Short mmCIF file of C-alpha atoms in Angstrom, two decimals:
data_model
loop_
_atom_site.label_atom_id
_atom_site.label_comp_id
_atom_site.label_asym_id
_atom_site.label_seq_id
_atom_site.Cartn_x
_atom_site.Cartn_y
_atom_site.Cartn_z
CA LEU Y 1 -47.63 -137.97 -103.02
CA LEU Y 2 -48.44 -134.48 -101.78
CA PHE Y 3 -48.43 -135.56 -98.14
CA ILE Y 4 -45.03 -137.30 -98.66
CA LYS Y 5 -43.62 -134.18 -100.31
CA VAL Y 6 -44.82 -131.88 -97.53
CA ASN Y 7 -43.58 -134.30 -94.85
CA ASN Y 8 -40.14 -134.52 -96.49
CA LYS Y 9 -39.89 -130.72 -96.64
CA TRP Y 10 -40.83 -130.40 -92.98
CA LYS Y 11 -38.35 -133.14 -91.95
CA SER Y 12 -35.63 -131.49 -94.01
CA ASN Y 13 -36.11 -128.26 -92.05
CA LEU Y 14 -36.10 -130.12 -88.74
CA LYS Y 15 -32.94 -132.04 -89.68
CA ARG Y 16 -31.19 -128.79 -90.56
CA VAL Y 17 -31.79 -127.12 -87.18
CA LEU Y 18 -31.15 -130.30 -85.21
CA LYS Y 19 -27.82 -130.73 -86.99
CA SER Y 20 -26.83 -127.28 -85.67
CA VAL Y 21 -27.11 -128.66 -82.11
CA GLY Y 22 -25.54 -132.05 -82.85
CA LEU Y 23 -28.65 -134.22 -82.98
CA THR Y 24 -30.40 -136.21 -85.68
CA LEU Y 25 -34.15 -136.25 -85.97
CA PRO Y 26 -34.46 -139.84 -84.63
CA GLN Y 27 -32.22 -138.95 -81.69
CA PHE Y 28 -34.42 -135.92 -80.92
CA ILE Y 29 -37.53 -138.04 -81.15
CA VAL Y 30 -36.12 -140.66 -78.76
CA LEU Y 31 -34.90 -138.04 -76.25
CA THR Y 32 -38.13 -136.02 -76.20
CA SER Y 33 -40.29 -139.16 -76.10
CA LEU Y 34 -38.25 -140.48 -73.17
CA LEU Y 35 -38.69 -137.20 -71.27
CA PHE Y 36 -42.44 -137.34 -71.94
CA LEU Y 37 -42.70 -140.99 -70.82
CA ILE Y 38 -40.63 -140.43 -67.68
CA ASN Y 39 -43.17 -137.85 -66.56
CA ARG Y 40 -45.99 -140.39 -66.98
CA GLU Y 41 -44.46 -143.75 -66.07
CA GLU Y 42 -42.46 -145.04 -63.10
CA TYR Y 43 -40.24 -147.15 -65.36
CA VAL Y 44 -39.36 -146.58 -69.01
CA THR Y 45 -37.64 -149.16 -71.20
CA GLN Y 46 -36.48 -149.17 -74.82
CA VAL Y 47 -39.57 -151.17 -75.68
CA ASP Y 48 -41.77 -148.45 -74.19
CA ILE Y 49 -39.99 -145.82 -76.33
CA ALA Y 50 -40.44 -147.97 -79.45
CA ARG Y 51 -44.16 -148.42 -78.75
CA PHE Y 52 -44.66 -144.74 -78.03
CA THR Y 53 -42.78 -143.50 -81.10
CA GLY Y 54 -43.87 -146.24 -83.51
CA MET Y 55 -40.22 -146.94 -84.22
CA ASP Y 56 -38.74 -150.41 -84.61
CA VAL Y 57 -37.31 -151.82 -81.36
CA MET Y 58 -33.89 -152.47 -82.99
CA THR Y 59 -33.76 -148.92 -84.34
CA VAL Y 60 -34.50 -147.54 -80.88
CA SER Y 61 -31.88 -149.78 -79.41
CA GLN Y 62 -29.23 -148.43 -81.78
CA ILE Y 63 -30.24 -144.82 -81.09
CA VAL Y 64 -30.25 -145.47 -77.33
CA ARG Y 65 -26.72 -146.93 -77.50
CA LEU Y 66 -25.47 -143.91 -79.41
CA LEU Y 67 -27.15 -141.49 -77.02
CA GLU Y 68 -25.64 -143.35 -74.11
CA LYS Y 69 -22.17 -143.00 -75.64
CA LYS Y 70 -22.79 -139.23 -75.96
CA ASP Y 71 -23.87 -139.26 -72.26
CA TYR Y 72 -27.37 -137.98 -73.08
CA ILE Y 73 -29.11 -141.01 -71.60
CA ARG Y 74 -28.39 -143.76 -69.07
CA ARG Y 75 -29.39 -147.38 -68.93
CA ASP Y 76 -29.80 -149.15 -65.61
CA GLN Y 77 -31.04 -152.53 -64.56
CA HIS Y 78 -34.81 -152.75 -64.19
CA PRO Y 79 -35.67 -153.50 -60.54
CA LYS Y 80 -38.55 -155.83 -61.44
CA ASP Y 81 -37.39 -157.40 -64.73
CA SER Y 82 -33.83 -158.71 -64.99
CA ARG Y 83 -34.07 -158.85 -68.80
CA ALA Y 84 -34.98 -155.19 -69.19
CA LYS Y 85 -33.01 -151.94 -68.83
CA LEU Y 86 -34.48 -148.71 -67.57
CA VAL Y 87 -33.70 -145.71 -69.71
CA SER Y 88 -33.29 -142.21 -68.25
CA VAL Y 89 -32.13 -138.79 -69.48
CA THR Y 90 -28.86 -137.42 -68.09
CA LYS Y 91 -28.33 -133.77 -67.23
CA SER Y 92 -26.47 -133.20 -70.52
CA GLY Y 93 -29.27 -134.93 -72.40
CA ALA Y 94 -31.88 -132.67 -70.85
CA GLU Y 95 -29.71 -129.65 -71.67
CA LYS Y 96 -29.47 -130.78 -75.27
CA VAL Y 97 -33.24 -131.13 -75.52
CA ASN Y 98 -33.66 -127.72 -73.92
CA LEU Y 99 -31.39 -126.31 -76.61
CA ALA Y 100 -33.08 -128.12 -79.50
CA PHE Y 101 -36.72 -127.91 -78.52
CA PRO Y 102 -37.20 -124.16 -79.15
CA LEU Y 103 -35.55 -124.54 -82.54
CA VAL Y 104 -37.95 -127.34 -83.48
CA GLU Y 105 -40.91 -125.32 -82.24
CA GLY Y 106 -39.74 -122.38 -84.37
CA ILE Y 107 -39.62 -124.63 -87.46
CA ASP Y 108 -43.13 -125.92 -86.64
CA GLU Y 109 -44.51 -122.40 -86.17
CA LYS Y 110 -43.00 -121.14 -89.42
CA PHE Y 111 -43.84 -124.28 -91.40
CA PHE Y 112 -47.47 -124.48 -90.29
CA GLU Y 113 -48.25 -120.76 -90.06
CA LYS Y 114 -50.09 -120.91 -93.38
CA LEU Y 115 -52.73 -123.10 -91.70
CA SER Y 116 -53.47 -120.39 -89.12
CA ASN Y 117 -57.06 -121.04 -88.04
CA ASP Y 118 -57.06 -124.56 -89.53
CA ARG Y 119 -54.16 -125.81 -87.42
CA GLU Y 120 -56.32 -127.36 -84.67
CA SER Y 121 -58.43 -129.06 -87.29
CA PHE Y 122 -55.29 -130.32 -89.03
CA ASN Y 123 -53.95 -131.75 -85.77
CA ARG Y 124 -57.29 -133.50 -85.08
CA MET Y 125 -57.19 -135.04 -88.58
CA LEU Y 126 -53.63 -136.29 -88.04
CA ALA Y 127 -54.58 -137.75 -84.63
CA ALA Y 128 -57.57 -139.51 -86.32
CA LEU Y 129 -55.29 -140.98 -88.95
CA GLU Y 130 -52.87 -142.19 -86.29
CA ASP Y 131 -55.62 -143.79 -84.22
CA LYS Y 132 -57.24 -145.45 -87.25
CA ASN Y 133 -53.99 -146.85 -88.59
CA ALA Y 134 -52.34 -147.85 -85.33
#
């Protein structure tokens, strides 16, 4: 219960700052994950985003459609798979992330500052939990 309580408090802080720039937390996660994947992969699809984030494919699909309507991302035909769509970030989407990212980092710094020297250890433990429960 303690982990859930702390996680909810952290998410609440994130949602508050993201709302100020017109994004929800899931939209921010999809946009930042897409930018990360684009730097690593030649082609990025909605399925790739879902796998990377651990989100449901249908949820990612809904978020992608909404972000496309806002002109933050674009979907194009995959050159090698006619069933798939490539997803990319538009200029306005990148600008939105550039606006939101420092706010999120600020929340993280303030929220986790009490860990000070233990932060690296905490991150390693979270990574171990993610790997073990993947």
